[in-house]
Amino acid sequence: MNFLRGVMGGQQSSGVQPSGAETIQKLCDRVASSTLLEDRRDAVRALKSLSKKYRLEVGTQAMDHLLNVLQTDRSDSEIIGYALDTLYNIVSNDMEEAAESEEENQQVQTEDLGVQFTELFMKQENVTLLLSILEEFDFHVRWPGVKLLTTLLKQQGPQVQQIVLVSPMGVSRLMDLLDDSREVIRNDGLLLLQQLTKGNAAIQKIVAFENAFERLLDIITEEGNSDGGIVVEDCLILLQNLLKYNSSNQNFFKEGSYIQRMKPWFEVGDDNSGWSAQKVTNLHLMLQLVRVLVSPVNPPGSTSSCQKVMYQCGLLQQLCIILMATGVPADILTETINTVSEVIRGSQINQDYFASVNAPSNPPRPAIVVLLMSMVNERQPFVLRCAVLYCFQCFLYKNQKGQAEIVATLLPSTIDATSLSAGQMLCGGLFSTDSLSNWCAAVALAHALLENSTQKEQLLRVQLATSIGNPPVSLLQQCTNILSQGSKVQTRVGLLMLLCTWLSNCPIAVTHFLHNASNVPFLTAQISENLGEEEQLVQGLCALLLGICIYYNDSSLENNTKEKLKQLIEKRIGKEIFIEKLVFITKHEYYSKAAQKPQPSFSSPDHMMFDHEFTKLVKELEAVIIKAVYKSSEEDKKEEEVKKSLEQHDNIVSHYKNVIREQDIQIEELKQSVSSLQAKNEQFQTTVSQQLAQIQQHKDQYNILKVQLGKENQHHNTHNSNAQVNGFQPEEVNRLKEEIEELKKQQDLLKGELSEKNVLIQNLSSQAGAQIGQVTGASEEAAELQKDMETLRSQLIVQSSEINRLQTERLELLQKLEANATKTASGDHATEPKNNEHEEKLANLLKELNSTKEELKTVSEEKASLKLELDSARSTAAILQDEKQKLTLEVIESKKEQDDLLILLADQDQKILSLKNKLKELGEQVEDEDDLESGDAGDEDDLDEDGREDDI
Amino acid sequence: MAYAYLFKYIIIGDTGVGKSCLLLQFTDKRFQPVHDLTIGVEFGARMITIDGKQIKLQIWDTAGQESFRSITRSYYRGAAGALLVYDITRRDTFNHLTTWLEDARQHSNSNMVIMLIANKSDLESRREVKKEEGEAFAREHGLIFMETSAKTASNVEEAFINTAKEIYEKIQEGVFDINNEANGIKIGPQHSTPGSPGSHMGGQQAGGGCC
Ligand SMILES: Nc1nc2c(ncn2[C@@H]2O[C@H](COP(=O)(O)OP(=O)(O)O)[C@@H](O)[C@H]2O)c(=O)[nH]1
Ligand SMILES: [Mg+2]
């Protein structure tokens, strides 16, 4: 208080006690007008210390000044810190601090003040300012800033949320508080985020986007999961804010594989550890978080995919361990049962797993049996018994297999008398003296029959041994017996719900029920009696049961046909009254409560009247029963026909359902075989790719070796001065070889031509002498020959030059080779093997060269002989020409002679003709003219031939 | 479930251009002709493979309306990729691209990969924006471009996967700081699970079981 005195100066010592308002006003003036920062800072500090005691005064007078300080004195973190603290004090309704106030502030007033001052503060720019101040790292600024914003959010949540949303990076900056190294700020940051995310889906999503799940789960792990302190609790509350009713975030949580990270939370099983209050709280929240993800109110797809993951990652298994563990506090156990319930609800795999869980007792008992034992045990807490019922219901929800298993434990053919069974537990509960057990067992059994006509019929076979000496009684009969004994309302409501469920949609069960002659009179008596309010519920349910007996009646019993029962209602009860009693059910407040959600939850055991699934059944049946009761018999008949055709349809449908089921199984099998084939295929492919890789490896190795070899050669060659020559040799040799080949070919060609010519010449020489007529042809051929010989000659010239070139090249090569050989021979020892190779190569080359030489020699020899032949051919040609000329001359001469002869002949002919004419004139016989004429016609030819013949 | 990398995407663009349909087509391989108007932001996820590596894509589909702009802005900074979508049958959605791009560039980290998507390519008869115009816009602003149809699924896979490839390449080039999760990239979980620290509890059992 020394400091306060200092601030207030001498006023106190003067004895006049100044009012708080006056002091505060002075301080405000100083804050507003002082130019010295120190002065302002002191004044704000003074305001802070007065702000609890004089909350109203400081709030009303100083608010504006404080906001001004926040704006103008940003550079001084100390004064900002005081200002924020002061603002926090006047805005906050924190009870602890309010209690310090000496004034008798009632809580209501305090809360009013908080709201009023928050409203004063609530301007967009003020909140934005506060957000920017939170970026300040200084502890004395950030901490009060966080607390102030948290308080503002508590009191004006939606408004502040909206401002944060529109300020750039607003949410993201607040998320950074989680990374603050100072635990106090991180923890208060958690509280701030809790307020920030309350009821605002947009902010929840942004916070999740900013990796909140990761960061919160990390903190929880670091703090030791359920063994962690209140920080873990705060993280869990924040997680719940982010996930509850937010399917986008739930999807993100699942897709981010965060469900897997929840599993270690529940590794608390049998470890004999203590259960601190904090641990119980933490585990509670953890279980609730699991339930948020698989809640029956979530979109069905969302819940089922989370359920799947929870089984796959072992979370469900972990929960079942807690379920069967000893030493778990009852409320944790209860919540675990509720959690397991929702994790398995409607999920066949999870339900199957749950059915297989055994309690670690000796001998091991199925968890289901152990749980049912608690349900029908009066000493167990009510909430726990409700939880077990819920669990059992969830186990049977959409689970025909599970329903059959439960009913089977009661059937004579499958009953196992040696061990406790679920059926035994349920029957025990049904007929115990505890009405709660009766109710729970009846509802549980009803769930084994829901939407399952097979089990409804099966259950008719169940017989109960009552007392020694008496014959066994059917379960159905035993239920009606107890009903008529006038037990507690709860018991009768339970049994009536069981009977209604059992008989609905099951004409055989209806027949069984009607078969007992006392049942219908009992029901009509119940309905028609004028009883107190307590009994009205029972009356309503009795009306419902009777209605079911009418609606699902196949009229197989003569005394209890549809028609007769309707008449009975009219006579004994009256239609109106009957309907009135019936509709009482849905008007009951317990009915609407139970209709809300699947989990049985009742504020007290007495309120335990309706089951959720049963409310659905009532809704379905109410209208059709009212119709059925009002309908005439003709309408009934028509209805009957329609029903029959519907049944037929149903039969067809169920037939197809079976077909589909079978096909499903086949598809499943095929799928399995496909996947196994795929697996095999993958195996093969991997083997193939392995082998390919090996081959590639080998290839690579081979290539590398090749490259190395090349390198070694080069490397080696650099030691040799005539590396180039070595490199060149094979090419050179090849080229030479090719040329030689070429030459050989040409030579062959020439040879051919030569021999042709030889033949020609021979022909010519043989023909020349004998046939004069062919002489011209021969001379032409001779000319051609000459041409050929010309080309041959030029070819020969080309060849010989080529041969010359080759020879010189060869010589050069030889020289080089020799030089190389000597160099190689003088090379160092390390390269000896290589040298040997080179020597070999050289030797080969030499050989080739030699053979080339020889070939060349033969070529030139051939050339020479060709020349000779050509010469001789030329001379023959010349001779031939001479002969030709002679022949031509002879031909000319002989032609002349022929001409002369012809003239002589013509003269003689003339003479002969004139002589003949003279002879005719003289009357002498003369030779035929014809002969003469014909002789004239062929004379030339004849003469020619003759001439030639003469010549020879 | 294990992945090598996780990329965060956002989908932005005017309302009605088909953002939600694109996401649904990518995650569920189906088209929903009558789609609820997106309120705020919706989440979707899928695993893809690039370069033989499993990559998890986490995608936030935003609402296009002006009133949700400030909410959308909160998602830019933490995203590694953005799909900026317009509708080829509505020129105004193309005209608004500049505004969207400015908003995105201003609030995102500079390395964010932006893919420009011209959606509803199946409605060729009602086309108002030529493909060339989209290409030119993309070239001018350094974006990848693709025409898609959420209805026929044409190019939808490619749009999401090519964006991932671009991010992946940037990682390989060392452009992205992959240790800063604020960039919208996360390296896959190591095989060790976050173990629970050894429990150190003792004391007597409390409460009673049910049996
Ligand atoms: N023909 C066609 N219609 C589309 C396509 N994509 C979306 N739509 C339709 O466009 C409307 C708006 O789609 P929606 O995804 O809700 O747009 P958002 O507001 O960007 O999320 C819906 O009616 C869709 O059916 C597409 O590729 N082709
Ligand atoms: Mg949308």
Short mmCIF file of C-alpha atoms and ligand atoms in Angstrom, two decimals, chain B residues 19-20 35-38 61-62, ligand 2:
data_model
loop_
_atom_site.label_atom_id
_atom_site.label_comp_id
_atom_site.label_asym_id
_atom_site.label_seq_id
_atom_site.Cartn_x
_atom_site.Cartn_y
_atom_site.Cartn_z
CA LYS B 19 -15.31 -26.46 -57.03
CA SER B 20 -17.25 -28.86 -54.84
CA HIS B 35 -24.85 -30.07 -55.02
CA ASP B 36 -25.40 -28.24 -51.75
CA LEU B 37 -24.02 -24.76 -51.65
CA THR B 38 -20.77 -24.91 -49.74
CA ASP B 61 -13.06 -26.68 -50.71
CA THR B 62 -14.06 -23.10 -50.03
MG MG C 2 -19.08 -25.45 -53.41
#
